[in-house]
GROMACS .gro file of C-alpha atoms in nm:
model
  483
    1UNK     CA    1   0.353  -1.007   1.208
    2UNK     CA    2   0.577  -0.862   0.941
    3UNK     CA    3   0.413  -0.501   0.984
    4UNK     CA    4   0.285  -0.514   1.345
    5UNK     CA    5   0.512  -0.233   1.454
    6UNK     CA    6   0.414   0.010   1.180
    7UNK     CA    7   0.068  -0.078   1.246
    8UNK     CA    8   0.098   0.000   1.611
    9UNK     CA    9   0.274   0.335   1.529
   10UNK     CA   10   0.013   0.416   1.265
   11UNK     CA   11  -0.278   0.358   1.482
   12UNK     CA   12  -0.098   0.556   1.761
   13UNK     CA   13  -0.079   0.859   1.559
   14UNK     CA   14  -0.417   0.873   1.405
   15UNK     CA   15  -0.539   0.921   1.760
   16UNK     CA   16  -0.554   0.564   1.893
   17UNK     CA   17  -0.782   0.271   1.830
   18UNK     CA   18  -1.082   0.450   2.021
   19UNK     CA   19  -1.042   0.761   1.739
   20UNK     CA   20  -1.068   0.533   1.433
   21UNK     CA   21  -1.454   0.519   1.310
   22UNK     CA   22  -1.338   0.292   1.021
   23UNK     CA   23  -1.038   0.200   0.800
   24UNK     CA   24  -1.014   0.053   0.442
   25UNK     CA   25  -0.745   0.047   0.177
   26UNK     CA   26  -0.716   0.108  -0.219
   27UNK     CA   27  -0.407   0.040  -0.429
   28UNK     CA   28  -0.158   0.248  -0.213
   29UNK     CA   29  -0.344   0.422   0.084
   30UNK     CA   30  -0.500   0.324   0.412
   31UNK     CA   31  -0.820   0.534   0.423
   32UNK     CA   32  -0.926   0.609   0.783
   33UNK     CA   33  -1.249   0.777   0.890
   34UNK     CA   34  -1.161   0.937   1.227
   35UNK     CA   35  -1.387   1.073   1.497
   36UNK     CA   36  -1.169   1.363   1.549
   37UNK     CA   37  -0.884   1.448   1.293
   38UNK     CA   38  -0.730   1.703   1.550
   39UNK     CA   39  -0.617   1.410   1.741
   40UNK     CA   40  -0.403   1.268   1.458
   41UNK     CA   41  -0.043   1.379   1.451
   42UNK     CA   42   0.005   1.419   1.112
   43UNK     CA   43   0.373   1.564   1.116
   44UNK     CA   44   0.475   1.259   1.308
   45UNK     CA   45   0.300   1.034   1.066
   46UNK     CA   46   0.456   1.203   0.758
   47UNK     CA   47   0.807   1.135   0.899
   48UNK     CA   48   0.758   0.758   0.998
   49UNK     CA   49   0.946   0.493   0.810
   50UNK     CA   50   0.700   0.314   0.587
   51UNK     CA   51   0.473   0.616   0.529
   52UNK     CA   52   0.492   0.822   0.206
   53UNK     CA   53   0.272   1.095   0.309
   54UNK     CA   54  -0.083   1.178   0.460
   55UNK     CA   55  -0.386   1.341   0.265
   56UNK     CA   56  -0.696   1.456   0.411
   57UNK     CA   57  -0.955   1.438   0.135
   58UNK     CA   58  -1.333   1.342   0.083
   59UNK     CA   59  -1.394   1.318   0.459
   60UNK     CA   60  -1.119   1.063   0.497
   61UNK     CA   61  -0.767   1.067   0.667
   62UNK     CA   62  -0.559   0.885   0.409
   63UNK     CA   63  -0.205   0.739   0.507
   64UNK     CA   64   0.004   0.676   0.170
   65UNK     CA   65   0.175   0.350   0.226
   66UNK     CA   66   0.274   0.223  -0.118
   67UNK     CA   67   0.229  -0.104  -0.314
   68UNK     CA   68   0.243  -0.332  -0.020
   69UNK     CA   69  -0.063  -0.138   0.144
   70UNK     CA   70  -0.279  -0.456   0.172
   71UNK     CA   71  -0.026  -0.622   0.413
   72UNK     CA   72   0.006  -0.318   0.628
   73UNK     CA   73  -0.376  -0.279   0.631
   74UNK     CA   74  -0.437  -0.664   0.740
   75UNK     CA   75  -0.173  -0.554   1.039
   76UNK     CA   76  -0.354  -0.262   1.125
   77UNK     CA   77  -0.676  -0.447   1.141
   78UNK     CA   78  -0.519  -0.715   1.343
   79UNK     CA   79  -0.344  -0.475   1.578
   80UNK     CA   80  -0.636  -0.267   1.599
   81UNK     CA   81  -0.893  -0.546   1.666
   82UNK     CA   82  -1.113  -0.394   1.380
   83UNK     CA   83  -1.362  -0.618   1.234
   84UNK     CA   84  -1.344  -0.614   0.829
   85UNK     CA   85  -1.210  -0.273   0.847
   86UNK     CA   86  -1.486  -0.139   1.095
   87UNK     CA   87  -1.391  -0.001   1.414
   88UNK     CA   88  -1.499  -0.143   1.747
   89UNK     CA   89  -1.835  -0.110   1.824
   90UNK     CA   90  -1.844   0.190   2.104
   91UNK     CA   91  -2.173   0.330   1.993
   92UNK     CA   92  -2.007   0.554   1.736
   93UNK     CA   93  -2.194   0.597   1.401
   94UNK     CA   94  -2.021   0.662   1.074
   95UNK     CA   95  -2.238   0.957   0.970
   96UNK     CA   96  -2.155   1.149   0.644
   97UNK     CA   97  -1.940   1.447   0.700
   98UNK     CA   98  -1.763   1.726   0.505
   99UNK     CA   99  -1.926   1.900   0.218
  100UNK     CA  100  -2.149   1.757  -0.031
  101UNK     CA  101  -1.882   1.691  -0.273
  102UNK     CA  102  -1.638   1.548  -0.024
  103UNK     CA  103  -1.939   1.299   0.085
  104UNK     CA  104  -1.977   1.240  -0.296
  105UNK     CA  105  -1.620   1.128  -0.341
  106UNK     CA  106  -1.630   0.926  -0.027
  107UNK     CA  107  -1.922   0.761  -0.129
  108UNK     CA  108  -1.776   0.648  -0.472
  109UNK     CA  109  -1.444   0.559  -0.324
  110UNK     CA  110  -1.643   0.328  -0.065
  111UNK     CA  111  -1.843   0.152  -0.345
  112UNK     CA  112  -1.580   0.115  -0.591
  113UNK     CA  113  -1.241   0.077  -0.395
  114UNK     CA  114  -1.314  -0.295  -0.279
  115UNK     CA  115  -1.378  -0.434  -0.623
  116UNK     CA  116  -1.102  -0.232  -0.807
  117UNK     CA  117  -0.840  -0.517  -0.799
  118UNK     CA  118  -1.066  -0.800  -0.934
  119UNK     CA  119  -1.229  -0.552  -1.183
  120UNK     CA  120  -0.859  -0.472  -1.324
  121UNK     CA  121  -0.763  -0.830  -1.333
  122UNK     CA  122  -1.098  -0.943  -1.515
  123UNK     CA  123  -1.024  -0.647  -1.750
  124UNK     CA  124  -0.667  -0.745  -1.821
  125UNK     CA  125  -0.803  -1.109  -1.885
  126UNK     CA  126  -1.052  -0.989  -2.148
  127UNK     CA  127  -0.771  -0.776  -2.304
  128UNK     CA  128  -0.537  -1.046  -2.321
  129UNK     CA  129  -0.799  -1.260  -2.500
  130UNK     CA  130  -0.846  -0.982  -2.757
  131UNK     CA  131  -0.479  -0.948  -2.802
  132UNK     CA  132  -0.469  -1.337  -2.878
  133UNK     CA  133  -0.742  -1.325  -3.128
  134UNK     CA  134  -0.573  -1.026  -3.299
  135UNK     CA  135  -0.232  -1.183  -3.328
  136UNK     CA  136  -0.403  -1.509  -3.445
  137UNK     CA  137  -0.303  -1.710  -3.170
  138UNK     CA  138  -0.674  -1.807  -3.079
  139UNK     CA  139  -1.008  -1.813  -3.271
  140UNK     CA  140  -1.303  -1.642  -3.121
  141UNK     CA  141  -1.486  -1.946  -3.158
  142UNK     CA  142  -1.241  -2.185  -2.976
  143UNK     CA  143  -1.302  -2.351  -2.652
  144UNK     CA  144  -1.000  -2.175  -2.492
  145UNK     CA  145  -1.128  -1.826  -2.609
  146UNK     CA  146  -1.467  -1.906  -2.449
  147UNK     CA  147  -1.352  -2.013  -2.133
  148UNK     CA  148  -1.111  -1.711  -2.117
  149UNK     CA  149  -1.393  -1.485  -2.217
  150UNK     CA  150  -1.613  -1.617  -1.937
  151UNK     CA  151  -1.331  -1.566  -1.702
  152UNK     CA  152  -1.298  -1.216  -1.786
  153UNK     CA  153  -1.622  -1.114  -1.876
  154UNK     CA  154  -1.819  -1.296  -1.592
  155UNK     CA  155  -1.743  -0.995  -1.335
  156UNK     CA  156  -1.849  -0.730  -1.579
  157UNK     CA  157  -2.183  -0.924  -1.661
  158UNK     CA  158  -2.257  -0.983  -1.271
  159UNK     CA  159  -2.108  -0.659  -1.183
  160UNK     CA  160  -2.428  -0.542  -1.008
  161UNK     CA  161  -2.421  -0.813  -0.774
  162UNK     CA  162  -2.067  -0.699  -0.645
  163UNK     CA  163  -2.180  -0.347  -0.628
  164UNK     CA  164  -2.482  -0.457  -0.452
  165UNK     CA  165  -2.285  -0.586  -0.170
  166UNK     CA  166  -2.015  -0.288  -0.152
  167UNK     CA  167  -2.304  -0.022  -0.196
  168UNK     CA  168  -2.528  -0.166   0.063
  169UNK     CA  169  -2.232  -0.195   0.292
  170UNK     CA  170  -2.161   0.176   0.249
  171UNK     CA  171  -2.510   0.273   0.308
  172UNK     CA  172  -2.508   0.105   0.636
  173UNK     CA  173  -2.738  -0.196   0.541
  174UNK     CA  174  -2.678  -0.581   0.521
  175UNK     CA  175  -2.440  -0.650   0.227
  176UNK     CA  176  -2.595  -0.963   0.118
  177UNK     CA  177  -2.945  -0.814   0.091
  178UNK     CA  178  -2.808  -0.573  -0.167
  179UNK     CA  179  -2.660  -0.876  -0.345
  180UNK     CA  180  -3.014  -1.048  -0.338
  181UNK     CA  181  -3.154  -0.714  -0.485
  182UNK     CA  182  -2.912  -0.736  -0.772
  183UNK     CA  183  -2.938  -1.089  -0.827
  184UNK     CA  184  -3.317  -1.015  -0.913
  185UNK     CA  185  -3.233  -0.761  -1.150
  186UNK     CA  186  -3.018  -0.978  -1.365
  187UNK     CA  187  -3.229  -1.299  -1.313
  188UNK     CA  188  -3.203  -1.468  -1.659
  189UNK     CA  189  -3.582  -1.546  -1.705
  190UNK     CA  190  -3.689  -1.176  -1.677
  191UNK     CA  191  -3.395  -1.065  -1.901
  192UNK     CA  192  -3.511  -1.314  -2.148
  193UNK     CA  193  -3.871  -1.225  -2.175
  194UNK     CA  194  -3.848  -0.931  -2.468
  195UNK     CA  195  -3.678  -1.153  -2.695
  196UNK     CA  196  -3.946  -1.445  -2.647
  197UNK     CA  197  -4.262  -1.268  -2.640
  198UNK     CA  198  -4.455  -0.987  -2.806
  199UNK     CA  199  -4.511  -0.666  -2.592
  200UNK     CA  200  -4.868  -0.607  -2.444
  201UNK     CA  201  -4.849  -0.236  -2.524
  202UNK     CA  202  -4.599   0.039  -2.557
  203UNK     CA  203  -4.537   0.326  -2.315
  204UNK     CA  204  -4.391   0.666  -2.407
  205UNK     CA  205  -4.434   0.620  -2.779
  206UNK     CA  206  -4.258   0.856  -3.021
  207UNK     CA  207  -4.009   0.971  -2.755
  208UNK     CA  208  -3.650   0.894  -2.654
  209UNK     CA  209  -3.795   0.689  -2.372
  210UNK     CA  210  -4.045   0.467  -2.582
  211UNK     CA  211  -4.055   0.133  -2.387
  212UNK     CA  212  -4.255  -0.182  -2.485
  213UNK     CA  213  -4.434  -0.335  -2.180
  214UNK     CA  214  -4.413  -0.717  -2.169
  215UNK     CA  215  -4.497  -0.775  -1.811
  216UNK     CA  216  -4.710  -0.608  -1.525
  217UNK     CA  217  -4.694  -0.636  -1.147
  218UNK     CA  218  -5.010  -0.632  -0.978
  219UNK     CA  219  -5.125  -0.428  -1.265
  220UNK     CA  220  -4.870  -0.191  -1.299
  221UNK     CA  221  -4.637  -0.203  -1.615
  222UNK     CA  222  -4.297  -0.319  -1.567
  223UNK     CA  223  -4.020  -0.164  -1.807
  224UNK     CA  224  -3.794  -0.443  -1.865
  225UNK     CA  225  -3.428  -0.315  -1.893
  226UNK     CA  226  -3.091  -0.504  -1.920
  227UNK     CA  227  -2.932  -0.469  -1.585
  228UNK     CA  228  -2.629  -0.682  -1.641
  229UNK     CA  229  -2.330  -0.467  -1.639
  230UNK     CA  230  -2.518  -0.157  -1.517
  231UNK     CA  231  -2.396   0.063  -1.244
  232UNK     CA  232  -2.630   0.330  -1.127
  233UNK     CA  233  -2.948   0.129  -1.075
  234UNK     CA  234  -2.809  -0.088  -0.798
  235UNK     CA  235  -2.642   0.177  -0.626
  236UNK     CA  236  -2.981   0.381  -0.614
  237UNK     CA  237  -3.182   0.071  -0.525
  238UNK     CA  238  -2.945  -0.026  -0.213
  239UNK     CA  239  -2.953   0.342  -0.091
  240UNK     CA  240  -3.340   0.301  -0.035
  241UNK     CA  241  -3.320  -0.061   0.068
  242UNK     CA  242  -3.061   0.038   0.344
  243UNK     CA  243  -3.317   0.291   0.469
  244UNK     CA  244  -3.601   0.052   0.445
  245UNK     CA  245  -3.415  -0.235   0.637
  246UNK     CA  246  -3.325  -0.004   0.921
  247UNK     CA  247  -3.669   0.126   0.949
  248UNK     CA  248  -3.821  -0.236   0.968
  249UNK     CA  249  -3.546  -0.371   1.212
  250UNK     CA  250  -3.685  -0.082   1.443
  251UNK     CA  251  -4.037  -0.201   1.428
  252UNK     CA  252  -4.026  -0.570   1.349
  253UNK     CA  253  -4.020  -0.793   1.694
  254UNK     CA  254  -3.691  -0.969   1.757
  255UNK     CA  255  -3.819  -1.310   1.751
  256UNK     CA  256  -3.884  -1.282   1.358
  257UNK     CA  257  -3.642  -1.001   1.285
  258UNK     CA  258  -3.394  -1.236   1.131
  259UNK     CA  259  -3.596  -1.332   0.818
  260UNK     CA  260  -3.894  -1.091   0.835
  261UNK     CA  261  -3.683  -0.763   0.789
  262UNK     CA  262  -3.492  -0.874   0.486
  263UNK     CA  263  -3.831  -1.044   0.348
  264UNK     CA  264  -4.032  -0.709   0.382
  265UNK     CA  265  -3.725  -0.500   0.260
  266UNK     CA  266  -3.709  -0.739  -0.073
  267UNK     CA  267  -4.089  -0.738  -0.129
  268UNK     CA  268  -4.095  -0.372  -0.139
  269UNK     CA  269  -3.779  -0.261  -0.292
  270UNK     CA  270  -3.724  -0.516  -0.565
  271UNK     CA  271  -4.068  -0.434  -0.739
  272UNK     CA  272  -4.009  -0.056  -0.691
  273UNK     CA  273  -3.671  -0.089  -0.853
  274UNK     CA  274  -3.809  -0.274  -1.154
  275UNK     CA  275  -4.112  -0.037  -1.183
  276UNK     CA  276  -3.949   0.297  -1.111
  277UNK     CA  277  -3.573   0.318  -1.000
  278UNK     CA  278  -3.452   0.078  -1.261
  279UNK     CA  279  -3.597   0.246  -1.576
  280UNK     CA  280  -3.505   0.591  -1.438
  281UNK     CA  281  -3.153   0.516  -1.344
  282UNK     CA  282  -3.103   0.313  -1.668
  283UNK     CA  283  -3.208   0.623  -1.859
  284UNK     CA  284  -2.983   0.845  -1.671
  285UNK     CA  285  -2.707   0.608  -1.717
  286UNK     CA  286  -2.748   0.625  -2.094
  287UNK     CA  287  -2.775   0.990  -2.096
  288UNK     CA  288  -2.470   1.007  -1.888
  289UNK     CA  289  -2.290   0.802  -2.142
  290UNK     CA  290  -2.410   1.002  -2.427
  291UNK     CA  291  -2.299   1.317  -2.275
  292UNK     CA  292  -1.949   1.216  -2.218
  293UNK     CA  293  -1.910   1.087  -2.586
  294UNK     CA  294  -2.073   1.439  -2.681
  295UNK     CA  295  -1.803   1.638  -2.464
  296UNK     CA  296  -1.517   1.409  -2.575
  297UNK     CA  297  -1.625   1.476  -2.949
  298UNK     CA  298  -1.622   1.868  -2.886
  299UNK     CA  299  -1.252   1.845  -2.902
  300UNK     CA  300  -1.062   1.509  -2.808
  301UNK     CA  301  -0.727   1.699  -2.810
  302UNK     CA  302  -0.828   1.953  -2.553
  303UNK     CA  303  -0.997   1.695  -2.349
  304UNK     CA  304  -0.700   1.470  -2.344
  305UNK     CA  305  -0.475   1.784  -2.252
  306UNK     CA  306  -0.668   1.861  -1.969
  307UNK     CA  307  -0.735   1.526  -1.818
  308UNK     CA  308  -0.390   1.399  -1.900
  309UNK     CA  309  -0.200   1.718  -1.755
  310UNK     CA  310  -0.438   1.724  -1.436
  311UNK     CA  311  -0.471   1.352  -1.361
  312UNK     CA  312  -0.190   1.324  -1.088
  313UNK     CA  313  -0.360   1.653  -0.943
  314UNK     CA  314  -0.685   1.471  -0.931
  315UNK     CA  315  -0.514   1.181  -0.764
  316UNK     CA  316  -0.351   1.374  -0.508
  317UNK     CA  317  -0.707   1.498  -0.389
  318UNK     CA  318  -0.887   1.210  -0.466
  319UNK     CA  319  -1.084   1.390  -0.745
  320UNK     CA  320  -1.031   1.095  -0.991
  321UNK     CA  321  -1.284   0.867  -0.796
  322UNK     CA  322  -1.555   1.104  -0.970
  323UNK     CA  323  -1.447   0.973  -1.312
  324UNK     CA  324  -1.418   0.609  -1.241
  325UNK     CA  325  -1.790   0.516  -1.219
  326UNK     CA  326  -1.829   0.744  -1.530
  327UNK     CA  327  -1.600   0.514  -1.732
  328UNK     CA  328  -1.754   0.199  -1.585
  329UNK     CA  329  -2.086   0.323  -1.686
  330UNK     CA  330  -1.944   0.414  -2.038
  331UNK     CA  331  -1.838   0.049  -2.094
  332UNK     CA  332  -2.195  -0.057  -1.972
  333UNK     CA  333  -2.389   0.161  -2.196
  334UNK     CA  334  -2.140   0.222  -2.489
  335UNK     CA  335  -1.922  -0.066  -2.502
  336UNK     CA  336  -1.613   0.132  -2.470
  337UNK     CA  337  -1.467   0.442  -2.295
  338UNK     CA  338  -1.241   0.717  -2.389
  339UNK     CA  339  -1.212   0.914  -2.042
  340UNK     CA  340  -0.973   0.674  -1.881
  341UNK     CA  341  -0.768   0.617  -2.211
  342UNK     CA  342  -0.683   0.988  -2.222
  343UNK     CA  343  -0.483   0.977  -1.920
  344UNK     CA  344  -0.284   0.651  -2.017
  345UNK     CA  345   0.049   0.846  -2.059
  346UNK     CA  346   0.067   0.981  -1.736
  347UNK     CA  347   0.222   0.697  -1.554
  348UNK     CA  348   0.505   0.679  -1.826
  349UNK     CA  349   0.575   1.020  -1.813
  350UNK     CA  350   0.620   0.986  -1.427
  351UNK     CA  351   0.852   0.673  -1.480
  352UNK     CA  352   1.070   0.889  -1.716
  353UNK     CA  353   1.084   1.154  -1.463
  354UNK     CA  354   1.178   0.900  -1.186
  355UNK     CA  355   1.434   0.731  -1.387
  356UNK     CA  356   1.607   1.053  -1.471
  357UNK     CA  357   1.624   1.148  -1.097
  358UNK     CA  358   1.733   0.786  -1.020
  359UNK     CA  359   2.043   0.803  -1.260
  360UNK     CA  360   2.122   1.162  -1.214
  361UNK     CA  361   2.098   1.209  -0.826
  362UNK     CA  362   2.422   1.176  -0.613
  363UNK     CA  363   2.233   1.091  -0.311
  364UNK     CA  364   2.228   0.734  -0.221
  365UNK     CA  365   1.900   0.747  -0.037
  366UNK     CA  366   1.725   0.908  -0.337
  367UNK     CA  367   1.859   0.626  -0.549
  368UNK     CA  368   1.724   0.375  -0.327
  369UNK     CA  369   1.393   0.539  -0.308
  370UNK     CA  370   1.359   0.584  -0.678
  371UNK     CA  371   1.418   0.218  -0.778
  372UNK     CA  372   1.071   0.085  -0.627
  373UNK     CA  373   0.889   0.399  -0.740
  374UNK     CA  374   1.025   0.358  -1.088
  375UNK     CA  375   0.886  -0.002  -1.132
  376UNK     CA  376   0.546   0.101  -0.950
  377UNK     CA  377   0.513   0.366  -1.232
  378UNK     CA  378   0.552   0.140  -1.496
  379UNK     CA  379   0.276  -0.076  -1.368
  380UNK     CA  380   0.058   0.222  -1.331
  381UNK     CA  381   0.073   0.267  -0.937
  382UNK     CA  382   0.182   0.642  -0.929
  383UNK     CA  383   0.161   0.746  -0.577
  384UNK     CA  384   0.488   0.626  -0.432
  385UNK     CA  385   0.677   0.805  -0.692
  386UNK     CA  386   0.453   1.124  -0.704
  387UNK     CA  387   0.469   1.184  -0.331
  388UNK     CA  388   0.803   1.011  -0.264
  389UNK     CA  389   1.012   1.154  -0.557
  390UNK     CA  390   0.876   1.419  -0.792
  391UNK     CA  391   0.652   1.605  -0.579
  392UNK     CA  392   0.931   1.691  -0.310
  393UNK     CA  393   1.150   1.792  -0.607
  394UNK     CA  394   0.911   2.008  -0.757
  395UNK     CA  395   1.045   2.068  -1.109
  396UNK     CA  396   1.013   1.688  -1.178
  397UNK     CA  397   0.639   1.713  -1.088
  398UNK     CA  398   0.577   2.010  -1.305
  399UNK     CA  399   0.754   1.834  -1.604
  400UNK     CA  400   0.563   1.533  -1.549
  401UNK     CA  401   0.224   1.724  -1.549
  402UNK     CA  402   0.319   1.895  -1.903
  403UNK     CA  403   0.432   1.580  -2.073
  404UNK     CA  404   0.115   1.412  -1.944
  405UNK     CA  405  -0.085   1.673  -2.098
  406UNK     CA  406   0.103   1.628  -2.425
  407UNK     CA  407   0.054   1.259  -2.415
  408UNK     CA  408  -0.309   1.304  -2.341
  409UNK     CA  409  -0.350   1.552  -2.647
  410UNK     CA  410  -0.205   1.272  -2.883
  411UNK     CA  411  -0.451   1.001  -2.740
  412UNK     CA  412  -0.734   1.233  -2.789
  413UNK     CA  413  -0.605   1.330  -3.136
  414UNK     CA  414  -0.594   0.979  -3.252
  415UNK     CA  415  -0.928   0.884  -3.039
  416UNK     CA  416  -0.753   0.605  -2.847
  417UNK     CA  417  -1.051   0.408  -2.687
  418UNK     CA  418  -1.066   0.154  -2.418
  419UNK     CA  419  -1.275  -0.154  -2.494
  420UNK     CA  420  -1.250  -0.327  -2.155
  421UNK     CA  421  -1.163  -0.196  -1.787
  422UNK     CA  422  -0.822  -0.324  -1.823
  423UNK     CA  423  -0.521  -0.304  -1.568
  424UNK     CA  424  -0.276  -0.034  -1.506
  425UNK     CA  425   0.037   0.089  -1.682
  426UNK     CA  426   0.205  -0.188  -1.888
  427UNK     CA  427  -0.105  -0.404  -1.834
  428UNK     CA  428  -0.335  -0.147  -1.996
  429UNK     CA  429  -0.214  -0.189  -2.352
  430UNK     CA  430  -0.456  -0.475  -2.427
  431UNK     CA  431  -0.754  -0.285  -2.346
  432UNK     CA  432  -0.681  -0.062  -2.630
  433UNK     CA  433  -0.728  -0.341  -2.869
  434UNK     CA  434  -1.041  -0.296  -3.087
  435UNK     CA  435  -1.264  -0.586  -3.148
  436UNK     CA  436  -1.183  -0.552  -3.519
  437UNK     CA  437  -0.795  -0.566  -3.427
  438UNK     CA  438  -0.521  -0.345  -3.397
  439UNK     CA  439  -0.605   0.032  -3.527
  440UNK     CA  440  -0.442   0.376  -3.489
  441UNK     CA  441  -0.587   0.440  -3.141
  442UNK     CA  442  -0.386   0.129  -3.000
  443UNK     CA  443  -0.039   0.252  -3.173
  444UNK     CA  444  -0.116   0.609  -3.058
  445UNK     CA  445  -0.121   0.449  -2.712
  446UNK     CA  446   0.212   0.305  -2.771
  447UNK     CA  447   0.334   0.640  -2.907
  448UNK     CA  448   0.215   0.828  -2.613
  449UNK     CA  449   0.361   0.604  -2.367
  450UNK     CA  450   0.704   0.607  -2.529
  451UNK     CA  451   0.720   0.974  -2.599
  452UNK     CA  452   0.590   1.038  -2.260
  453UNK     CA  453   0.855   0.838  -2.091
  454UNK     CA  454   1.153   0.973  -2.314
  455UNK     CA  455   1.042   1.336  -2.307
  456UNK     CA  456   0.989   1.338  -1.930
  457UNK     CA  457   1.324   1.154  -1.881
  458UNK     CA  458   1.507   1.420  -2.114
  459UNK     CA  459   1.358   1.727  -1.983
  460UNK     CA  460   1.394   1.611  -1.595
  461UNK     CA  461   1.754   1.525  -1.672
  462UNK     CA  462   1.797   1.872  -1.833
  463UNK     CA  463   1.591   2.091  -1.614
  464UNK     CA  464   1.489   1.905  -1.314
  465UNK     CA  465   1.724   2.053  -1.071
  466UNK     CA  466   1.761   1.725  -0.917
  467UNK     CA  467   2.072   1.775  -0.730
  468UNK     CA  468   2.008   2.104  -0.605
  469UNK     CA  469   1.678   2.033  -0.428
  470UNK     CA  470   1.694   1.679  -0.324
  471UNK     CA  471   1.398   1.632  -0.072
  472UNK     CA  472   1.261   1.306  -0.176
  473UNK     CA  473   1.056   1.111   0.065
  474UNK     CA  474   1.029   0.742   0.151
  475UNK     CA  475   0.818   0.495  -0.054
  476UNK     CA  476   0.844   0.172   0.122
  477UNK     CA  477   0.894   0.081   0.482
  478UNK     CA  478   1.185  -0.103   0.585
  479UNK     CA  479   1.519   0.051   0.622
  480UNK     CA  480   1.509   0.313   0.347
  481UNK     CA  481   1.549   0.596   0.569
  482UNK     CA  482   1.327   0.879   0.677
  483UNK     CA  483   1.201   1.189   0.513
   0.00000   0.00000   0.00000
């Protein structure tokens, strides 16, 4: 196995197999939940070949690996004997820990991390499809366009089903039960009722919550909402479903537990979701979307400068996870998002700073470390360059933050907007193409990227103090040297 020794060393230094509650991974990090973080040898981990750094945030012990984290994760799971990222069953339970905020970040990361890759891939396909139409390569009525549109849009339409799986798993329930609940929510026959029949009556007339009633369940009015592409309803529903499932698992006889527990859970939670949870959660989603639009409209320039300037800091502490569901919710309720668009310039600023370090440094090790970090930053993966190059050198990190803030202000001034949940870095450009074609928002994204790259390069070259404080850290495994 390619990374077997690295996996063994990591497991040993996090306190051994018996100290691991669970382990998952995101784009660049192994995210451990440990029984006792004091047993982990953090200093030894930080100085290992193949480890960029270690972060303790959101109730997780995060070992930053780099772009090849998925390969290392597989080795860790194999060497540790973990099943699907879970620790061995020794009676330990993965109870929430840390502050309320830490638990919230851990919850969001646990639900959304598993689907980020396919989410970005689908968004990129939608963005490319929009690009092909904008440049006249495809017509939006052609068969090719329709197939590509289905390929990219399918995940977003059925997003609640994927979230049903990940959320139910995070809450300690059976993932397929969460998927089944979500399938009921997006069931086409129910979604099609409002357009096919006249309402029986209307609830909350004259208010913002005015709702026509088309069907009833046991005499109780059901407010039919559109749950395709939604986020919040299924997460709340699975939270209660997991608790119901655990309750029934304790009281139902073993001989009928296999089918009776999920059956009773579904019979209770699905109607409650349609009648209560779904409408309330949908209204909350819409209000959240409207609030972000309102806050953005107060001053797009200031919002862009703050988000752009502090985005890498948010990433360091895992705080960016709090904005990911907001952006996804905006796509679902508004059809677009400006939150993630405002931080687009940060990876280009980082790439410019790294290139300056790469070219100006006289240290062969730093040059070797800068190459993969630079390439990663171009494609939006910032952690190797941030932890391995600019953060240890300090001044390039500060320069990157300042330039990212300038880029964010430019994006805010021209109101650059994302129309699909696209990829990262260079792959994010198509997501800024409006359904009407190229507009100033798209061109502003290009300007912010180019300006961010060039300005960060020049400032780092002139003021980065590169050869005086060379303290870079390894960004990949192999023979790149230790920190």
